[in-house]
Every structure is written in C-alpha cells, then in structure tokens.
mmCIF file of C-alpha atoms in Angstrom:
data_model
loop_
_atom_site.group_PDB
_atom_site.id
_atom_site.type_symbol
_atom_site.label_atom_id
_atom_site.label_comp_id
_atom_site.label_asym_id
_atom_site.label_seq_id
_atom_site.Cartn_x
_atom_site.Cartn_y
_atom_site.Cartn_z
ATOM 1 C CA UNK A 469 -138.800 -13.531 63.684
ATOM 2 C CA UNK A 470 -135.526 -15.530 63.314
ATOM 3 C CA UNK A 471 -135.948 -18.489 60.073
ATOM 4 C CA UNK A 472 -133.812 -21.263 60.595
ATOM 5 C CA UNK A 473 -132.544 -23.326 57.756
ATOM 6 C CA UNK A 474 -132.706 -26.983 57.956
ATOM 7 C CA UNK A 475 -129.181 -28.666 59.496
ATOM 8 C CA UNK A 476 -128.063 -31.565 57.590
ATOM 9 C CA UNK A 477 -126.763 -34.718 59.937
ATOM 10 C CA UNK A 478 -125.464 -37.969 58.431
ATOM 11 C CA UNK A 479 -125.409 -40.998 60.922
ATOM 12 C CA UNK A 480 -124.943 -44.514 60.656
ATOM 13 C CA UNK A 481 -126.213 -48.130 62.197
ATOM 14 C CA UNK A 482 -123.352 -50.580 63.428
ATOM 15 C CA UNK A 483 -123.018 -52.774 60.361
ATOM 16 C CA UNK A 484 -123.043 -49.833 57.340
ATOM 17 C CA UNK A 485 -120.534 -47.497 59.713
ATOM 18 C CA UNK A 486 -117.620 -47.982 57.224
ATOM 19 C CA UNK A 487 -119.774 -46.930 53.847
ATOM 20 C CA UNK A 488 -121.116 -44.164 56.268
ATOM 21 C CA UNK A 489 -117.515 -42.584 57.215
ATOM 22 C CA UNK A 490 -116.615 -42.640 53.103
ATOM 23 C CA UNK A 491 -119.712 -40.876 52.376
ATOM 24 C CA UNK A 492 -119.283 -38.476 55.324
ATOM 25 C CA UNK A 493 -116.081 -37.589 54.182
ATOM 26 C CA UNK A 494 -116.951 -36.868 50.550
ATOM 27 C CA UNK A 495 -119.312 -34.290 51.690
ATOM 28 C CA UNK A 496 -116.614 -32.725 54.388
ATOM 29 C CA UNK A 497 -118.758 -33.498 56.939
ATOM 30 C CA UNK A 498 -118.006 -35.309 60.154
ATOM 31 C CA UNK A 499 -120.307 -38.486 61.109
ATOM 32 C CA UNK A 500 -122.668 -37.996 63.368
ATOM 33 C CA UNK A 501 -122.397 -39.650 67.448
ATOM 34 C CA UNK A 502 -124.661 -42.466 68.086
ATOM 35 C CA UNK A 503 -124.833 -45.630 70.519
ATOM 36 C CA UNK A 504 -126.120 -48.645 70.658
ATOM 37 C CA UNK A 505 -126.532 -50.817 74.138
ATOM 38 C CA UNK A 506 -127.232 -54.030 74.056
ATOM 39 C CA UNK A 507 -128.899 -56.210 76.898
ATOM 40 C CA UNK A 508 -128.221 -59.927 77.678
ATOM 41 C CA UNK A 509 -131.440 -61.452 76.370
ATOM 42 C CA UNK A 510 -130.732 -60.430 72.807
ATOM 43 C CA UNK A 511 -132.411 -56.817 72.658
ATOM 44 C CA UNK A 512 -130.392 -53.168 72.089
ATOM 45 C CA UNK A 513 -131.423 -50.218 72.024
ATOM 46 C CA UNK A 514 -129.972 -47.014 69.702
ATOM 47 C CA UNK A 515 -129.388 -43.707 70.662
ATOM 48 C CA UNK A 516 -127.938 -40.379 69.085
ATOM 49 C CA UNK A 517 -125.594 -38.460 71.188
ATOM 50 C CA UNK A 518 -126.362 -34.935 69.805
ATOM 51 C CA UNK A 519 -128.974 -32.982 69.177
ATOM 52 C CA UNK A 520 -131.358 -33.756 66.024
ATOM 53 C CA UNK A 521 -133.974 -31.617 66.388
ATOM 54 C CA UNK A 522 -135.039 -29.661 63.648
ATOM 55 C CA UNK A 523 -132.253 -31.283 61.297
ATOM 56 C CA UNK A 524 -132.629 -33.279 58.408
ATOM 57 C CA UNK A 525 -131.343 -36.502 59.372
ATOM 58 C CA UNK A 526 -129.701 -39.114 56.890
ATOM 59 C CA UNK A 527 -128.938 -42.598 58.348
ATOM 60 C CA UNK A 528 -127.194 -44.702 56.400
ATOM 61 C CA UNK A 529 -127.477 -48.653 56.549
ATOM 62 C CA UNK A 530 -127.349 -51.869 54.415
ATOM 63 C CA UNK A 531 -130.068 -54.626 55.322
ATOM 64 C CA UNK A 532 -128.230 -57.183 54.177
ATOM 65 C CA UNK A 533 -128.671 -60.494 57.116
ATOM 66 C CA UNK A 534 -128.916 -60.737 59.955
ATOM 67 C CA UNK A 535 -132.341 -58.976 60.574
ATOM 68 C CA UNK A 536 -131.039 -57.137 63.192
ATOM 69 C CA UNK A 537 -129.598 -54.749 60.880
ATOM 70 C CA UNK A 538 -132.929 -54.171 59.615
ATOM 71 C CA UNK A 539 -134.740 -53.107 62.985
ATOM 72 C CA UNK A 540 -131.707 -51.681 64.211
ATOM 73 C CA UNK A 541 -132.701 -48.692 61.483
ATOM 74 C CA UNK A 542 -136.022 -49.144 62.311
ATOM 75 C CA UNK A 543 -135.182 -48.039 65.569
ATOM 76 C CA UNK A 544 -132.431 -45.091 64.633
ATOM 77 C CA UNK A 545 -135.055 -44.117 62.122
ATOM 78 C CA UNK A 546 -137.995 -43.801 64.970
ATOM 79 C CA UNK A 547 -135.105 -42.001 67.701
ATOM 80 C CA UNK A 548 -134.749 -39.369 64.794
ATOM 81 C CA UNK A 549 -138.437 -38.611 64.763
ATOM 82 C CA UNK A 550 -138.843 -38.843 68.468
ATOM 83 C CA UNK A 551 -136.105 -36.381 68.644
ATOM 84 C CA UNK A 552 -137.942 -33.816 66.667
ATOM 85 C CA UNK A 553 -135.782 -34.057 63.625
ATOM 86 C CA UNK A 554 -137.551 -32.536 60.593
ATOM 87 C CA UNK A 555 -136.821 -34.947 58.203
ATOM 88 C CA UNK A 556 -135.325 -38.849 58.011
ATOM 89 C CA UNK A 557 -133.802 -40.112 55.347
ATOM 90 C CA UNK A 558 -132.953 -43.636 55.221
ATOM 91 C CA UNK A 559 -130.043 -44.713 52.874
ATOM 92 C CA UNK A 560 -129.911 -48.143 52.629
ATOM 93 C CA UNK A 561 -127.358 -48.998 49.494
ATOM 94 C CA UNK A 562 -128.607 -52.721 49.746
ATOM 95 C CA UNK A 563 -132.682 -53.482 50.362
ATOM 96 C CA UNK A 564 -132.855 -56.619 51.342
ATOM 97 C CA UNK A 565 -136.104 -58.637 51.026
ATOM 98 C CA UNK A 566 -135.802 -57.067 47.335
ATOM 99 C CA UNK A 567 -135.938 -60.837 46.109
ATOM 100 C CA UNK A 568 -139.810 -60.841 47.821
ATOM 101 C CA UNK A 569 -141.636 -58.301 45.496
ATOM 102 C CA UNK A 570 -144.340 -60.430 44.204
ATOM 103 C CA UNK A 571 -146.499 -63.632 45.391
ATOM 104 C CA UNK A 572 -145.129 -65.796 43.034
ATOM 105 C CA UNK A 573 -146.609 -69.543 45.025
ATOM 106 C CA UNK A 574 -149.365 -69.107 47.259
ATOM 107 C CA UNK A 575 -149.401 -68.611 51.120
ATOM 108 C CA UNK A 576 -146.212 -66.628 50.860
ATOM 109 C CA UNK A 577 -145.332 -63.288 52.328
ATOM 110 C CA UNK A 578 -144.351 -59.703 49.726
ATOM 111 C CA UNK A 579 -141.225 -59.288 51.859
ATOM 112 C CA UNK A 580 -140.525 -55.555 50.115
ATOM 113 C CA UNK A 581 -144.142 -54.465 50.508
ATOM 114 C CA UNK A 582 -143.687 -55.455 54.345
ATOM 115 C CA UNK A 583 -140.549 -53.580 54.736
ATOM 116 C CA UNK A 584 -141.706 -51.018 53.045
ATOM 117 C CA UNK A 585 -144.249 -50.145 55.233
ATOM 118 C CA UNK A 586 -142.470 -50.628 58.257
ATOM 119 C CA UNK A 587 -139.815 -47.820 57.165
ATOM 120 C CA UNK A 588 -143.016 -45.676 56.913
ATOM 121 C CA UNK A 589 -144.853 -46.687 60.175
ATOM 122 C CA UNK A 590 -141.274 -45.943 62.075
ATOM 123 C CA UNK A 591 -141.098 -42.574 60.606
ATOM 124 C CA UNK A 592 -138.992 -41.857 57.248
ATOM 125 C CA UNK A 593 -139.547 -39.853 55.100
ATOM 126 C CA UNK A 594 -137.685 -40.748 51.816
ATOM 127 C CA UNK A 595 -135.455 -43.467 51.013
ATOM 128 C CA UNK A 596 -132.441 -43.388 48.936
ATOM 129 C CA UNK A 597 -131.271 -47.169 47.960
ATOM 130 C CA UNK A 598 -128.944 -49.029 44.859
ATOM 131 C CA UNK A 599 -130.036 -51.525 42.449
ATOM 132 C CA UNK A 600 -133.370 -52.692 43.460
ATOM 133 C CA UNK A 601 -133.585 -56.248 42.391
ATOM 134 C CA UNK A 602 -136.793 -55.329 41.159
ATOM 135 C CA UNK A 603 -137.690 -51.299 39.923
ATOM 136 C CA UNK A 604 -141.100 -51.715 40.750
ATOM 137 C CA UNK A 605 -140.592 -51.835 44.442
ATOM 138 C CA UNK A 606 -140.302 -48.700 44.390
ATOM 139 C CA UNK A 607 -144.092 -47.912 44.222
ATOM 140 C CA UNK A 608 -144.210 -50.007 47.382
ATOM 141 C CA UNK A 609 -143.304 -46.796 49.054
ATOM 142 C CA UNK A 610 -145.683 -43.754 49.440
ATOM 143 C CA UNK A 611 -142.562 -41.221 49.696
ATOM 144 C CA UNK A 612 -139.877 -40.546 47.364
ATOM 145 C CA UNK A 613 -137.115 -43.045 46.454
ATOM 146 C CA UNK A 614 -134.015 -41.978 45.120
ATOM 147 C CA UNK A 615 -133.226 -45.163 42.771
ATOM 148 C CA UNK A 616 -129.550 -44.894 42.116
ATOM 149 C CA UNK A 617 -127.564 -47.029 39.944
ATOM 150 C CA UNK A 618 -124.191 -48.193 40.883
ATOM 151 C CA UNK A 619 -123.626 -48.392 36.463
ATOM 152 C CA UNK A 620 -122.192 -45.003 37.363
ATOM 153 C CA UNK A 621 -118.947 -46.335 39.128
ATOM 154 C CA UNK A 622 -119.035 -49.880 36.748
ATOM 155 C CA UNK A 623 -118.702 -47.923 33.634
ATOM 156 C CA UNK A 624 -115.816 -45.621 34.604
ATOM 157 C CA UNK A 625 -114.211 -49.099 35.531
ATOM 158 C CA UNK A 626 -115.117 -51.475 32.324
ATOM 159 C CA UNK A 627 -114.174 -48.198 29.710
ATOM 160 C CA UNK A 628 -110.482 -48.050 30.974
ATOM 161 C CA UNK A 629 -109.760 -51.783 31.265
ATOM 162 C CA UNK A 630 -112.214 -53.151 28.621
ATOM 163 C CA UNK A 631 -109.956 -55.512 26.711
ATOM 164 C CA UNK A 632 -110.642 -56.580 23.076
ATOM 165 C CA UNK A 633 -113.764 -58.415 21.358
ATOM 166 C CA UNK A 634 -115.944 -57.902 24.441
ATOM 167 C CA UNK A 635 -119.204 -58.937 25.253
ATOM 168 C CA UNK A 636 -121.929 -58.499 27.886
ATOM 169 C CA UNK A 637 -123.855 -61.334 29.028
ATOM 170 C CA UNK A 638 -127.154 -61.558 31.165
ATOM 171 C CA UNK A 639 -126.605 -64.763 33.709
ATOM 172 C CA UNK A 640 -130.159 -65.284 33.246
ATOM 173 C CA UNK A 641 -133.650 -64.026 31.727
ATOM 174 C CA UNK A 642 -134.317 -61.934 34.887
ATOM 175 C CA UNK A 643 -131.520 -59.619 34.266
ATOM 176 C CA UNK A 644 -131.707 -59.274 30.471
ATOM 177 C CA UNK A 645 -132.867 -55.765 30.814
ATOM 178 C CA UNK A 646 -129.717 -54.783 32.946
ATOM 179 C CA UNK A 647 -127.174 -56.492 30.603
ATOM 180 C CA UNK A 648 -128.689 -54.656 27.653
ATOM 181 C CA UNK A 649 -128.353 -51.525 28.851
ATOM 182 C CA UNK A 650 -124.535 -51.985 29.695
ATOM 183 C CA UNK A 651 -124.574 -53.716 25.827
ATOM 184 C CA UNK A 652 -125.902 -50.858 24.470
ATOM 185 C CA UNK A 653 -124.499 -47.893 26.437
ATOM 186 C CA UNK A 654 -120.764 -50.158 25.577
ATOM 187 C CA UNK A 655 -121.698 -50.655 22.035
ATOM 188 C CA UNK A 656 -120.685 -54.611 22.527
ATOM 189 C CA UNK A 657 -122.688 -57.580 21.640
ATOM 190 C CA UNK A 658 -125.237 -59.503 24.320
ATOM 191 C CA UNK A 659 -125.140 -62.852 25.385
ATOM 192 C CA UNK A 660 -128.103 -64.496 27.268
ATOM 193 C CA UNK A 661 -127.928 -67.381 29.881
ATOM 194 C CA UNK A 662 -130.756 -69.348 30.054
ATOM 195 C CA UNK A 663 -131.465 -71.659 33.448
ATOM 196 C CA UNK A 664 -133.551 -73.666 35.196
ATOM 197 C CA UNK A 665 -133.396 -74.169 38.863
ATOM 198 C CA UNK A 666 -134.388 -77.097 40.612
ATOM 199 C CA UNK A 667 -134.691 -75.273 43.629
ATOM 200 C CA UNK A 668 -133.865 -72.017 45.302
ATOM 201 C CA UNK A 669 -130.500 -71.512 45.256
ATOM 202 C CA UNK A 670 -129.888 -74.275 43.240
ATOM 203 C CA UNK A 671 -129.018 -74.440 39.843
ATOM 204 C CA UNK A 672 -130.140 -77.271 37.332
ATOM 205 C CA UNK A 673 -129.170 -76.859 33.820
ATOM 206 C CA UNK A 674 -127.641 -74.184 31.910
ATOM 207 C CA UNK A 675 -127.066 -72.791 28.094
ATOM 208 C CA UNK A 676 -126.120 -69.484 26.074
ATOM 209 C CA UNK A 677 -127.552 -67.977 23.432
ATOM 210 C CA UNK A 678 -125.145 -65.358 21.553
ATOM 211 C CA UNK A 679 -121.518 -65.727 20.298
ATOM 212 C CA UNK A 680 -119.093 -67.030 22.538
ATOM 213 C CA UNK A 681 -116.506 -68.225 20.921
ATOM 214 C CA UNK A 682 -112.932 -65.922 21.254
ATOM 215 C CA UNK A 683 -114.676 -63.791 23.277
ATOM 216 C CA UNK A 684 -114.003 -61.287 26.522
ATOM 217 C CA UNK A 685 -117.140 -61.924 28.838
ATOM 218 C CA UNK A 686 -118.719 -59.777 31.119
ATOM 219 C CA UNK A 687 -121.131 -61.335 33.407
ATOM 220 C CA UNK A 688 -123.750 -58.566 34.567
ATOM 221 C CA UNK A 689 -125.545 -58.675 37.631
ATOM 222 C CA UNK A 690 -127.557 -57.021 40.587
ATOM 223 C CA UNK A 691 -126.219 -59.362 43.618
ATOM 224 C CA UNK A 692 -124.119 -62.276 44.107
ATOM 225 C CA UNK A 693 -125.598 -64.528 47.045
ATOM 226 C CA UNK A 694 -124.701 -68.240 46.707
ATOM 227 C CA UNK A 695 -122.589 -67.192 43.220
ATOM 228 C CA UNK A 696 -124.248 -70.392 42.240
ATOM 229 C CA UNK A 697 -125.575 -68.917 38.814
ATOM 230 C CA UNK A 698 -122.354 -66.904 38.534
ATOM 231 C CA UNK A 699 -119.780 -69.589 38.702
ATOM 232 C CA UNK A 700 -122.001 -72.396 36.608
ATOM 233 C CA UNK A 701 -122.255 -69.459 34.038
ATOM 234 C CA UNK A 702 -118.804 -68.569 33.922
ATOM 235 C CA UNK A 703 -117.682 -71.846 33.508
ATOM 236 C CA UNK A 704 -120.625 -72.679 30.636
ATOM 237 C CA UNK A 705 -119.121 -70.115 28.899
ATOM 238 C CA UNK A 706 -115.268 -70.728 29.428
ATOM 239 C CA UNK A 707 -116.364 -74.413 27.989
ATOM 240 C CA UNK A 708 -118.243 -72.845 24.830
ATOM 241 C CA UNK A 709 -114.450 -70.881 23.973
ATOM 242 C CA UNK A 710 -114.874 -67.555 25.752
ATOM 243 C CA UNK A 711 -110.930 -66.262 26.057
ATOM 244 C CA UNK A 712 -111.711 -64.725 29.532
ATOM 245 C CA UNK A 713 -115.019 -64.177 31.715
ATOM 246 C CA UNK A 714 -115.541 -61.869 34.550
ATOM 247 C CA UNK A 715 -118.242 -60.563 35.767
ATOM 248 C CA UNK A 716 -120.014 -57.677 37.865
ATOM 249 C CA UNK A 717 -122.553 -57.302 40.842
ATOM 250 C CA UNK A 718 -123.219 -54.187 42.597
ATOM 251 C CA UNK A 719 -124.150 -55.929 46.235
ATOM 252 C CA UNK A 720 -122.050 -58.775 46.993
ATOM 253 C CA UNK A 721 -123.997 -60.976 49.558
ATOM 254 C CA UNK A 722 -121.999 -63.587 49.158
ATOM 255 C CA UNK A 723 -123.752 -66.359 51.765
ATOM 256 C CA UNK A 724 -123.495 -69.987 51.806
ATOM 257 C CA UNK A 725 -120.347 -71.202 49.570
ATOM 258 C CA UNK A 726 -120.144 -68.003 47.522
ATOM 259 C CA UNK A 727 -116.572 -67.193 48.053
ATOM 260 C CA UNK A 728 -115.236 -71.076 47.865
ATOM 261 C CA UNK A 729 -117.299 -71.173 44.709
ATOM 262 C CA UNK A 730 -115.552 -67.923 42.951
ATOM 263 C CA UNK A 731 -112.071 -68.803 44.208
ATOM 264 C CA UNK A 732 -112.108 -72.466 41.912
ATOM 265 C CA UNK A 733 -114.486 -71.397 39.711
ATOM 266 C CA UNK A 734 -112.968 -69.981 35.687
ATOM 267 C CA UNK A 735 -113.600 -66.435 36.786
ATOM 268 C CA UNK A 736 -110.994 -64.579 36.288
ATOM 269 C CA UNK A 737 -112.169 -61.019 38.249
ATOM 270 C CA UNK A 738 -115.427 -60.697 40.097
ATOM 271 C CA UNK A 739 -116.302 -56.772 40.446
ATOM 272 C CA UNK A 740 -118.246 -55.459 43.375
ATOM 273 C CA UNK A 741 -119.462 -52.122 45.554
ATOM 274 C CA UNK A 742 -119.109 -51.953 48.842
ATOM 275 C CA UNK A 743 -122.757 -52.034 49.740
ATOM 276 C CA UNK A 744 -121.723 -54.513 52.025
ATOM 277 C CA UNK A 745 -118.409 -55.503 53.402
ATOM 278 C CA UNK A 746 -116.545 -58.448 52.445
ATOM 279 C CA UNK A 747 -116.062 -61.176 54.821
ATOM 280 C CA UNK A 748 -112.592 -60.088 56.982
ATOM 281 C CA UNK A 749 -111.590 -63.964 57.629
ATOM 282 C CA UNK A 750 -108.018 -63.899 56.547
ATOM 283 C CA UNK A 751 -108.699 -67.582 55.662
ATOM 284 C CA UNK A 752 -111.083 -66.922 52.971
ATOM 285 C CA UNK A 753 -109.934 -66.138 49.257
ATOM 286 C CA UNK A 754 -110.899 -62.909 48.218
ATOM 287 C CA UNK A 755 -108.232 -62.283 45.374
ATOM 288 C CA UNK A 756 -110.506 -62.354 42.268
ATOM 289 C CA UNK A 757 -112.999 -60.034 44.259
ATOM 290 C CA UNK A 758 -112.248 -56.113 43.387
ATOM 291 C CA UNK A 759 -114.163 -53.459 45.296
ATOM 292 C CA UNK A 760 -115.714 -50.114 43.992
ATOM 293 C CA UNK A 761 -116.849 -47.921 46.035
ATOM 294 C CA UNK A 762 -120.110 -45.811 45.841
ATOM 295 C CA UNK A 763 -119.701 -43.308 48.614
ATOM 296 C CA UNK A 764 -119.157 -40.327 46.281
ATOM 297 C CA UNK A 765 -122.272 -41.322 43.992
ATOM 298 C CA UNK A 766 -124.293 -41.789 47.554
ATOM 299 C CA UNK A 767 -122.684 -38.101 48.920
ATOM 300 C CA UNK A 768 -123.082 -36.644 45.467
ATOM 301 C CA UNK A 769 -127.369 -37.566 45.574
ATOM 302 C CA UNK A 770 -127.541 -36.610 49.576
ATOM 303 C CA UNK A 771 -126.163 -33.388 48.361
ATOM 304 C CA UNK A 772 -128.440 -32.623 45.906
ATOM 305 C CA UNK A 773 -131.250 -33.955 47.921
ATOM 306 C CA UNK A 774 -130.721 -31.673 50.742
ATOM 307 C CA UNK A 775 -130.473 -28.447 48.971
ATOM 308 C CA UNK A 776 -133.203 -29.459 46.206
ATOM 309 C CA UNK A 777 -131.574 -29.532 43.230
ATOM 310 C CA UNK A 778 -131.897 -32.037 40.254
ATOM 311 C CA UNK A 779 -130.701 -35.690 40.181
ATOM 312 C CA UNK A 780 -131.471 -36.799 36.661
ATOM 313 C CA UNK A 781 -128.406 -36.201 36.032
ATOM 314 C CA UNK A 782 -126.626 -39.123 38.716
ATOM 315 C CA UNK A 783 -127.810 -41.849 36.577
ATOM 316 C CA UNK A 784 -126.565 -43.320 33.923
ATOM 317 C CA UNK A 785 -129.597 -45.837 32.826
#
C-alpha cells in the first residue's frame, strides 16, 4: 500500500491574482493555472488547468464589489471539489457583506450569515479572512476560520515612524475596541469620536472625547469606503489643535468620493493593505495613500495550516 501525502495548490480568482502571486511567492511556490471564459450575456465560467485531485487547494480572493467576484469563488471553490480535491480553502483577505451581521431594522437580509452559507453549500472547507468588521461572524461558519489581523504588519510600521506625543483615536464607538488595543499594545493615550449619521454613508455631526490638543493622531480603522467618517474626523481633530493626523485601515474600499475626499481632506498619510487594489486611474490622487502588504502574514498562516502546526502565535491582538 502506497500513502500519499496531501499536495498543497494555491490558486487565485481574476480580481485577487496580484495578492495571490505575493503570497505564492513567499511560500516558493508557483501559482497555480486557471481560466475563466466568459459568454456574451454576462455569465463565465472558471476552470483549473491542472490536476487538483487529492490536493489541498487554497484559492485566494477578495469580495470586495462587484458581486461577481463573489460567485466567481463560489464557482472556483465548487470546480475544486468537483475535481476531487481533498480539501478547499478559501482565503478571502476582505469579506464583504461583513457590514450585514445583524438585523438591525426589520425586513432586512444578514448578508454574512448568507454568504456564509453559500461558501459551505459550494464546498469549502475552512476559510482564512482579515479584519472581520464584526468577530462574531465568525460563528456564522460551521468550519474553521482563521481570523487574522493585519495589526501584525501596522505595528512594525507605526513603531519605526511613530513621531512624538502620539495618540490613537477610534473614528467612532464601533471601533473603540480596535483603537484600544493599538492604545494599549503602543502604550499611547485614546481618543474617541463620537457621530451621528443621518443616513448611511452620511455623516451628521461629529465630536472627540480625549486630549487633542499638540497632539500626533492616529486614526484606527477596519475599512475605508466613502472615507466620509475618516476625513470629517481628521479634520474635527486638526480644528481641536492636533499637530498632525493620519490614520489606518486594513481594507481600503474606497467607493463613491473616497479618494477626492482624502486628497483635500487635513490627512496627512492614510495607511492601507493591499486586500484590495487601489484604483490604477493615473488621474486619481493617491499620494497620501501608503500600501502594506499582507502576503507574508497570509503565506506565513497557509503554511502553518497545511502542515498543522500552531497559529496563536500570527496574531498580535
């Protein structure tokens, strides 16, 4: 009787392909062959070009809009079983629908829960994802979900360029718990924003609670979509004396008038991963925007993952 250990394969969807390549290459691993054809009325169809069968497949992709990307791992995800693979990992460094983890008005949809179970009715078998806008999504999944936190790369970054008499500030109540950890783990005071919308996406009114005065200001974050909150924050503070804000956010979304609104807003340095790729229009300004990337933190968990060894130690908080 010939045993046959498992093959690891890492492959990615269209719109994730350039995370994909960086994490492929931190493991010394080339990225798997795959397809995708695409018909006139809208529908495509994916398709790996080698063998998968009996191989422990990772497929790496972002769901950030449009929903294609989404169903397009769907679908790489269900080839992978189809194809006899023995496990499928999806790594998705940004869930979207994250925002939709609880009924908060009635008659509305749990976006997470529903995509959720649609990774498990196509076939995965664990999921390995960044910053959840919410931790508790991950008991929306009846497999195991590698929870990493992109802190990791952000700390390395903040301790060798943190300037003098800096703070942390939470842009609002809902990411209190994030700032505080950074606050704490820094050993720097906290500053909270408090707002009220007057609609989604929308901002109404705005104030901070905390010393601000003649200080460095670091806005922390999980995602930047309209940078609405971001920019009205940054320049609340700038009023109340700060001597410099910038701020973090691991998944830069940046829809709508996100990138006009950082370019003229008192920012001076916006950091983000590259859980999803910045817009390449040559006519948009990008220069406060600094990337990180989290391809080795992503290759260092796959690695472990694969050959069964401990993660506690790949996160930081």
């Amino acid at each position: 009787m010939v045993l046959h250990t498992h093959r690891i394969k890492i492959f990615s969807c269209r719109s994730s392909r350039y995370l994909a390549e960086k994490i492929a290459r931190a493991l010394n691993m080339e990225l798997g062959s795959s397809k995708v054809t695409d018909f006139s009325d809208g529908e495509f169809q994916p398709a790996f070009d080698e063998s998968v069968r009996g191989a422990t497949v990772f497929i790496v992709q972002s769901t950030f809009p449009p929903t294609d990307n989404l169903f397009e791992l769907l679908m790489m995800i269900d080839a992978a079983r189809r194809a006899s693979a023995h496990q499928v990992v999806a790594v998705i460094p940004y869930f979207g629908w994250a925002r939709q983890d609880r009924k908060d008005r009635p008659r509305v949809s749990i976006g997470a829960k529903l995509v959720a179970n649609l990774l498990a009715a196509a076939g995965c078998n664990r999921v390995m994802t960044c910053d959840l806008h919410a931790d508790q999504i991950q008991g929306f999944f009846d497999f195991p979900v590698d929870h990493i936190y992109a802190s990791k790369v952000f700390l390395s970054h903040i301790r060798a360029n943190m300037p003098d008499k800096f703070s942390i500030a939470a842009p609002d109540m809902g990411g209190a718990k994030r700032a505080n950890a950074y606050s704490r783990i820094l050993g720097c005071p906290l500053i909270m924003c408090h707002k009220s919308r007057e609609r989604p996406n929308v901002v109404g009114s705005m104030t901070a609670i905390g010393d601000v005065e003649g200080r460095n200001i670091l806005i922390v974050d999980d995602m930047i979509d309209t940078a609405g909150t971001i920019t009205k924050a940054a320049d609340m503070l700038s009023d109340k004396g700060a001597l410099s804000v910038r701020c973090l956010a691991t998944h830069p979304v940046f829809s709508g008038q996100a990138y006009e609104r950082i370019a003229r807003s008192k920012l001076e340095e916006v950091l983000v991963t590259d859980t999803i790729p910045l817009t390449t229009d040559p006519n948009v300004d990008t220069s406060k925007i600094k990337v990180l990337s989290v391809a080795d933190t992503f290759a260092d968990v796959i690695n472990k993952v694969y050959n069964y060894e401990s993660i506690s130690n790949s996160f930081v908080f």
